[in-house]
mmCIF file with all atom_site columns, C-alpha atoms in Angstrom:
data_model
loop_
_atom_site.group_PDB
_atom_site.id
_atom_site.type_symbol
_atom_site.label_atom_id
_atom_site.label_alt_id
_atom_site.label_comp_id
_atom_site.label_asym_id
_atom_site.label_entity_id
_atom_site.label_seq_id
_atom_site.pdbx_PDB_ins_code
_atom_site.Cartn_x
_atom_site.Cartn_y
_atom_site.Cartn_z
_atom_site.occupancy
_atom_site.B_iso_or_equiv
_atom_site.pdbx_formal_charge
_atom_site.auth_seq_id
_atom_site.auth_comp_id
_atom_site.auth_asym_id
_atom_site.auth_atom_id
_atom_site.pdbx_PDB_model_num
ATOM 1   C CA . UNK A 1 1   ? 57.435 -68.278 -147.987 1.00 0.00 ? 58  UNK A CA 1
ATOM 2   C CA . UNK A 1 2   ? 54.474 -68.191 -145.626 1.00 0.00 ? 59  UNK A CA 1
ATOM 3   C CA . UNK A 1 3   ? 51.819 -70.886 -145.701 1.00 0.00 ? 60  UNK A CA 1
ATOM 4   C CA . UNK A 1 4   ? 48.275 -69.574 -145.171 1.00 0.00 ? 61  UNK A CA 1
ATOM 5   C CA . UNK A 1 5   ? 46.491 -72.856 -145.858 1.00 0.00 ? 62  UNK A CA 1
ATOM 6   C CA . UNK A 1 6   ? 47.099 -76.299 -147.297 1.00 0.00 ? 63  UNK A CA 1
ATOM 7   C CA . UNK A 1 7   ? 46.411 -74.817 -150.725 1.00 0.00 ? 64  UNK A CA 1
ATOM 8   C CA . UNK A 1 8   ? 48.129 -71.414 -150.548 1.00 0.00 ? 65  UNK A CA 1
ATOM 9   C CA . UNK A 1 9   ? 51.590 -70.090 -149.761 1.00 0.00 ? 66  UNK A CA 1
ATOM 10  C CA . UNK A 1 10  ? 52.415 -66.387 -150.111 1.00 0.00 ? 67  UNK A CA 1
ATOM 11  C CA . UNK A 1 11  ? 55.670 -64.480 -150.319 1.00 0.00 ? 68  UNK A CA 1
ATOM 12  C CA . UNK A 1 12  ? 57.348 -61.234 -151.256 1.00 0.00 ? 69  UNK A CA 1
ATOM 13  C CA . UNK A 1 13  ? 58.497 -60.677 -154.845 1.00 0.00 ? 70  UNK A CA 1
ATOM 14  C CA . UNK A 1 14  ? 59.338 -63.949 -156.506 1.00 0.00 ? 71  UNK A CA 1
ATOM 15  C CA . UNK A 1 15  ? 62.814 -63.998 -158.066 1.00 0.00 ? 72  UNK A CA 1
ATOM 16  C CA . UNK A 1 16  ? 63.053 -65.762 -161.417 1.00 0.00 ? 73  UNK A CA 1
ATOM 17  C CA . UNK A 1 17  ? 65.657 -68.191 -160.127 1.00 0.00 ? 74  UNK A CA 1
ATOM 18  C CA . UNK A 1 18  ? 63.259 -69.448 -157.418 1.00 0.00 ? 75  UNK A CA 1
ATOM 19  C CA . UNK A 1 19  ? 60.681 -70.768 -159.878 1.00 0.00 ? 76  UNK A CA 1
ATOM 20  C CA . UNK A 1 20  ? 62.449 -74.084 -160.504 1.00 0.00 ? 77  UNK A CA 1
ATOM 21  C CA . UNK A 1 21  ? 62.573 -74.684 -156.729 1.00 0.00 ? 78  UNK A CA 1
ATOM 22  C CA . UNK A 1 22  ? 58.869 -73.844 -156.444 1.00 0.00 ? 79  UNK A CA 1
ATOM 23  C CA . UNK A 1 23  ? 58.141 -76.382 -159.174 1.00 0.00 ? 80  UNK A CA 1
ATOM 24  C CA . UNK A 1 24  ? 60.276 -79.005 -157.393 1.00 0.00 ? 81  UNK A CA 1
ATOM 25  C CA . UNK A 1 25  ? 58.310 -78.286 -154.201 1.00 0.00 ? 82  UNK A CA 1
ATOM 26  C CA . UNK A 1 26  ? 55.143 -79.306 -156.054 1.00 0.00 ? 83  UNK A CA 1
ATOM 27  C CA . UNK A 1 27  ? 53.402 -75.985 -156.641 1.00 0.00 ? 84  UNK A CA 1
ATOM 28  C CA . UNK A 1 28  ? 51.051 -76.097 -159.628 1.00 0.00 ? 85  UNK A CA 1
ATOM 29  C CA . UNK A 1 29  ? 50.043 -72.432 -159.952 1.00 0.00 ? 86  UNK A CA 1
ATOM 30  C CA . UNK A 1 30  ? 51.669 -69.048 -159.344 1.00 0.00 ? 87  UNK A CA 1
ATOM 31  C CA . UNK A 1 31  ? 49.464 -65.987 -158.844 1.00 0.00 ? 88  UNK A CA 1
ATOM 32  C CA . UNK A 1 32  ? 51.097 -62.590 -159.282 1.00 0.00 ? 89  UNK A CA 1
ATOM 33  C CA . UNK A 1 33  ? 49.287 -59.829 -157.383 1.00 0.00 ? 90  UNK A CA 1
ATOM 34  C CA . UNK A 1 34  ? 51.850 -57.188 -158.318 1.00 0.00 ? 91  UNK A CA 1
ATOM 35  C CA . UNK A 1 35  ? 51.410 -54.737 -161.172 1.00 0.00 ? 92  UNK A CA 1
ATOM 36  C CA . UNK A 1 36  ? 54.340 -54.662 -163.580 1.00 0.00 ? 93  UNK A CA 1
ATOM 37  C CA . UNK A 1 37  ? 56.796 -51.811 -162.907 1.00 0.00 ? 94  UNK A CA 1
ATOM 38  C CA . UNK A 1 38  ? 55.606 -51.319 -159.326 1.00 0.00 ? 95  UNK A CA 1
ATOM 39  C CA . UNK A 1 39  ? 59.283 -51.129 -158.351 1.00 0.00 ? 96  UNK A CA 1
ATOM 40  C CA . UNK A 1 40  ? 62.320 -50.649 -160.574 1.00 0.00 ? 97  UNK A CA 1
ATOM 41  C CA . UNK A 1 41  ? 64.029 -53.895 -161.457 1.00 0.00 ? 98  UNK A CA 1
ATOM 42  C CA . UNK A 1 42  ? 61.242 -56.291 -160.503 1.00 0.00 ? 99  UNK A CA 1
ATOM 43  C CA . UNK A 1 43  ? 60.753 -59.129 -162.991 1.00 0.00 ? 100 UNK A CA 1
ATOM 44  C CA . UNK A 1 44  ? 57.801 -58.538 -165.298 1.00 0.00 ? 101 UNK A CA 1
ATOM 45  C CA . UNK A 1 45  ? 54.863 -60.906 -165.269 1.00 0.00 ? 102 UNK A CA 1
ATOM 46  C CA . UNK A 1 46  ? 55.816 -61.979 -168.802 1.00 0.00 ? 103 UNK A CA 1
ATOM 47  C CA . UNK A 1 47  ? 59.226 -63.103 -167.487 1.00 0.00 ? 104 UNK A CA 1
ATOM 48  C CA . UNK A 1 48  ? 57.678 -64.883 -164.496 1.00 0.00 ? 105 UNK A CA 1
ATOM 49  C CA . UNK A 1 49  ? 55.045 -66.531 -166.682 1.00 0.00 ? 106 UNK A CA 1
ATOM 50  C CA . UNK A 1 50  ? 57.536 -67.778 -169.276 1.00 0.00 ? 107 UNK A CA 1
ATOM 51  C CA . UNK A 1 51  ? 59.815 -69.267 -166.608 1.00 0.00 ? 108 UNK A CA 1
ATOM 52  C CA . UNK A 1 52  ? 56.848 -70.779 -164.713 1.00 0.00 ? 109 UNK A CA 1
ATOM 53  C CA . UNK A 1 53  ? 55.332 -72.369 -167.791 1.00 0.00 ? 110 UNK A CA 1
ATOM 54  C CA . UNK A 1 54  ? 58.741 -73.793 -168.772 1.00 0.00 ? 111 UNK A CA 1
ATOM 55  C CA . UNK A 1 55  ? 58.794 -75.405 -165.305 1.00 0.00 ? 112 UNK A CA 1
ATOM 56  C CA . UNK A 1 56  ? 55.271 -76.810 -165.750 1.00 0.00 ? 113 UNK A CA 1
ATOM 57  C CA . UNK A 1 57  ? 53.499 -74.251 -163.549 1.00 0.00 ? 114 UNK A CA 1
ATOM 58  C CA . UNK A 1 58  ? 50.513 -72.181 -164.635 1.00 0.00 ? 115 UNK A CA 1
ATOM 59  C CA . UNK A 1 59  ? 50.911 -68.449 -164.017 1.00 0.00 ? 116 UNK A CA 1
ATOM 60  C CA . UNK A 1 60  ? 47.977 -66.108 -163.348 1.00 0.00 ? 117 UNK A CA 1
ATOM 61  C CA . UNK A 1 61  ? 48.286 -62.321 -163.477 1.00 0.00 ? 118 UNK A CA 1
ATOM 62  C CA . UNK A 1 62  ? 45.943 -60.562 -161.064 1.00 0.00 ? 119 UNK A CA 1
ATOM 63  C CA . UNK A 1 63  ? 47.598 -57.221 -160.374 1.00 0.00 ? 120 UNK A CA 1
ATOM 64  C CA . UNK A 1 64  ? 46.231 -55.294 -157.405 1.00 0.00 ? 121 UNK A CA 1
ATOM 65  C CA . UNK A 1 65  ? 47.278 -51.779 -156.463 1.00 0.00 ? 122 UNK A CA 1
ATOM 66  C CA . UNK A 1 66  ? 49.011 -51.699 -153.087 1.00 0.00 ? 123 UNK A CA 1
ATOM 67  C CA . UNK A 1 67  ? 46.818 -50.176 -150.385 1.00 0.00 ? 124 UNK A CA 1
ATOM 68  C CA . UNK A 1 68  ? 43.714 -50.426 -152.575 1.00 0.00 ? 125 UNK A CA 1
ATOM 69  C CA . UNK A 1 69  ? 42.390 -53.986 -152.370 1.00 0.00 ? 126 UNK A CA 1
ATOM 70  C CA . UNK A 1 70  ? 38.770 -53.880 -153.497 1.00 0.00 ? 127 UNK A CA 1
ATOM 71  C CA . UNK A 1 71  ? 35.989 -56.397 -152.951 1.00 0.00 ? 128 UNK A CA 1
ATOM 72  C CA . UNK A 1 72  ? 36.124 -57.096 -156.693 1.00 0.00 ? 129 UNK A CA 1
ATOM 73  C CA . UNK A 1 73  ? 39.830 -57.937 -156.298 1.00 0.00 ? 130 UNK A CA 1
ATOM 74  C CA . UNK A 1 74  ? 38.969 -60.326 -153.456 1.00 0.00 ? 131 UNK A CA 1
ATOM 75  C CA . UNK A 1 75  ? 36.214 -61.931 -155.535 1.00 0.00 ? 132 UNK A CA 1
ATOM 76  C CA . UNK A 1 76  ? 38.606 -62.432 -158.453 1.00 0.00 ? 133 UNK A CA 1
ATOM 77  C CA . UNK A 1 77  ? 41.202 -63.917 -156.097 1.00 0.00 ? 134 UNK A CA 1
ATOM 78  C CA . UNK A 1 78  ? 38.570 -66.281 -154.665 1.00 0.00 ? 135 UNK A CA 1
ATOM 79  C CA . UNK A 1 79  ? 37.719 -67.408 -158.205 1.00 0.00 ? 136 UNK A CA 1
ATOM 80  C CA . UNK A 1 80  ? 41.413 -67.963 -158.964 1.00 0.00 ? 137 UNK A CA 1
ATOM 81  C CA . UNK A 1 81  ? 41.827 -69.970 -155.764 1.00 0.00 ? 138 UNK A CA 1
ATOM 82  C CA . UNK A 1 82  ? 38.793 -72.095 -156.596 1.00 0.00 ? 139 UNK A CA 1
ATOM 83  C CA . UNK A 1 83  ? 39.771 -72.786 -160.209 1.00 0.00 ? 140 UNK A CA 1
ATOM 84  C CA . UNK A 1 84  ? 43.569 -73.046 -160.126 1.00 0.00 ? 141 UNK A CA 1
ATOM 85  C CA . UNK A 1 85  ? 45.506 -76.273 -159.719 1.00 0.00 ? 142 UNK A CA 1
ATOM 86  C CA . UNK A 1 86  ? 46.810 -76.599 -156.185 1.00 0.00 ? 143 UNK A CA 1
ATOM 87  C CA . UNK A 1 87  ? 48.963 -75.977 -154.306 1.00 0.00 ? 144 UNK A CA 1
ATOM 88  C CA . UNK A 1 88  ? 49.168 -72.300 -155.231 1.00 0.00 ? 145 UNK A CA 1
ATOM 89  C CA . UNK A 1 89  ? 52.047 -69.886 -154.674 1.00 0.00 ? 146 UNK A CA 1
ATOM 90  C CA . UNK A 1 90  ? 51.019 -66.196 -154.652 1.00 0.00 ? 147 UNK A CA 1
ATOM 91  C CA . UNK A 1 91  ? 53.304 -63.205 -154.402 1.00 0.00 ? 148 UNK A CA 1
ATOM 92  C CA . UNK A 1 92  ? 53.293 -59.417 -154.241 1.00 0.00 ? 149 UNK A CA 1
ATOM 93  C CA . UNK A 1 93  ? 55.794 -56.915 -152.835 1.00 0.00 ? 150 UNK A CA 1
ATOM 94  C CA . UNK A 1 94  ? 55.750 -58.246 -149.255 1.00 0.00 ? 151 UNK A CA 1
ATOM 95  C CA . UNK A 1 95  ? 53.062 -60.950 -149.191 1.00 0.00 ? 152 UNK A CA 1
ATOM 96  C CA . UNK A 1 96  ? 50.631 -58.669 -147.362 1.00 0.00 ? 153 UNK A CA 1
ATOM 97  C CA . UNK A 1 97  ? 48.456 -57.897 -150.392 1.00 0.00 ? 154 UNK A CA 1
ATOM 98  C CA . UNK A 1 98  ? 48.119 -61.620 -151.131 1.00 0.00 ? 155 UNK A CA 1
ATOM 99  C CA . UNK A 1 99  ? 47.181 -62.229 -147.495 1.00 0.00 ? 156 UNK A CA 1
ATOM 100 C CA . UNK A 1 100 ? 44.563 -59.462 -147.558 1.00 0.00 ? 157 UNK A CA 1
ATOM 101 C CA . UNK A 1 101 ? 43.099 -60.976 -150.731 1.00 0.00 ? 158 UNK A CA 1
ATOM 102 C CA . UNK A 1 102 ? 43.057 -64.447 -149.169 1.00 0.00 ? 159 UNK A CA 1
ATOM 103 C CA . UNK A 1 103 ? 41.488 -63.126 -145.954 1.00 0.00 ? 160 UNK A CA 1
ATOM 104 C CA . UNK A 1 104 ? 38.702 -61.331 -147.805 1.00 0.00 ? 161 UNK A CA 1
ATOM 105 C CA . UNK A 1 105 ? 38.218 -64.225 -150.232 1.00 0.00 ? 162 UNK A CA 1
ATOM 106 C CA . UNK A 1 106 ? 37.656 -66.624 -147.332 1.00 0.00 ? 163 UNK A CA 1
ATOM 107 C CA . UNK A 1 107 ? 35.051 -64.453 -145.590 1.00 0.00 ? 164 UNK A CA 1
ATOM 108 C CA . UNK A 1 108 ? 31.999 -66.616 -145.135 1.00 0.00 ? 165 UNK A CA 1
ATOM 109 C CA . UNK A 1 109 ? 33.973 -69.817 -145.771 1.00 0.00 ? 166 UNK A CA 1
ATOM 110 C CA . UNK A 1 110 ? 35.995 -69.710 -142.557 1.00 0.00 ? 167 UNK A CA 1
ATOM 111 C CA . UNK A 1 111 ? 35.280 -68.136 -139.174 1.00 0.00 ? 168 UNK A CA 1
ATOM 112 C CA . UNK A 1 112 ? 36.787 -64.644 -139.016 1.00 0.00 ? 169 UNK A CA 1
ATOM 113 C CA . UNK A 1 113 ? 38.948 -65.600 -136.015 1.00 0.00 ? 170 UNK A CA 1
ATOM 114 C CA . UNK A 1 114 ? 40.404 -68.556 -137.963 1.00 0.00 ? 171 UNK A CA 1
ATOM 115 C CA . UNK A 1 115 ? 41.276 -66.276 -140.882 1.00 0.00 ? 172 UNK A CA 1
ATOM 116 C CA . UNK A 1 116 ? 42.986 -63.810 -138.528 1.00 0.00 ? 173 UNK A CA 1
ATOM 117 C CA . UNK A 1 117 ? 44.855 -66.618 -136.746 1.00 0.00 ? 174 UNK A CA 1
ATOM 118 C CA . UNK A 1 118 ? 46.066 -68.286 -139.957 1.00 0.00 ? 175 UNK A CA 1
ATOM 119 C CA . UNK A 1 119 ? 47.335 -64.953 -141.237 1.00 0.00 ? 176 UNK A CA 1
ATOM 120 C CA . UNK A 1 120 ? 48.958 -64.170 -137.879 1.00 0.00 ? 177 UNK A CA 1
ATOM 121 C CA . UNK A 1 121 ? 50.632 -67.588 -137.747 1.00 0.00 ? 178 UNK A CA 1
ATOM 122 C CA . UNK A 1 122 ? 52.161 -66.727 -141.131 1.00 0.00 ? 179 UNK A CA 1
ATOM 123 C CA . UNK A 1 123 ? 53.376 -63.357 -139.833 1.00 0.00 ? 180 UNK A CA 1
ATOM 124 C CA . UNK A 1 124 ? 50.662 -61.083 -141.221 1.00 0.00 ? 181 UNK A CA 1
ATOM 125 C CA . UNK A 1 125 ? 48.419 -58.990 -138.957 1.00 0.00 ? 182 UNK A CA 1
ATOM 126 C CA . UNK A 1 126 ? 44.950 -58.933 -140.488 1.00 0.00 ? 183 UNK A CA 1
ATOM 127 C CA . UNK A 1 127 ? 43.193 -57.860 -137.276 1.00 0.00 ? 184 UNK A CA 1
ATOM 128 C CA . UNK A 1 128 ? 42.497 -54.347 -138.643 1.00 0.00 ? 185 UNK A CA 1
ATOM 129 C CA . UNK A 1 129 ? 40.484 -56.061 -141.411 1.00 0.00 ? 186 UNK A CA 1
ATOM 130 C CA . UNK A 1 130 ? 38.205 -57.943 -138.983 1.00 0.00 ? 187 UNK A CA 1
ATOM 131 C CA . UNK A 1 131 ? 35.175 -55.675 -139.570 1.00 0.00 ? 188 UNK A CA 1
ATOM 132 C CA . UNK A 1 132 ? 35.612 -55.839 -143.338 1.00 0.00 ? 189 UNK A CA 1
ATOM 133 C CA . UNK A 1 133 ? 36.028 -59.627 -143.322 1.00 0.00 ? 190 UNK A CA 1
ATOM 134 C CA . UNK A 1 134 ? 32.967 -59.986 -141.071 1.00 0.00 ? 191 UNK A CA 1
ATOM 135 C CA . UNK A 1 135 ? 30.931 -57.690 -143.342 1.00 0.00 ? 192 UNK A CA 1
ATOM 136 C CA . UNK A 1 136 ? 31.777 -59.873 -146.363 1.00 0.00 ? 193 UNK A CA 1
ATOM 137 C CA . UNK A 1 137 ? 30.735 -63.048 -144.527 1.00 0.00 ? 194 UNK A CA 1
#
């Protein structure tokens, strides 16, 4: 689990048995940025959603293809961040895709250097995205 902001924590693939702990930690929303069947054996979004809703957490499915995060994906993620109950827990294969989405979604809302630093503090190097983040601002 890597905290990017007061409202968002990201992580690699979320195991089903971690959802109750996430609920106990106070998370209100889970965002899945992983397409179903990206890797063999990963829990499907339907499984994650059912377990999350049983624990009182809303689940949002926003699958994004690894290595192909579009501006439309970032805009959709920004809308999810704005509308979802907080705090939010987002996951993908490694957490990087979620961090890219968050970085692009915050362009114009945070200074680029602050976005890069927050991501870096969480263990994600977003410095190669600096020009793209700046262009979105």
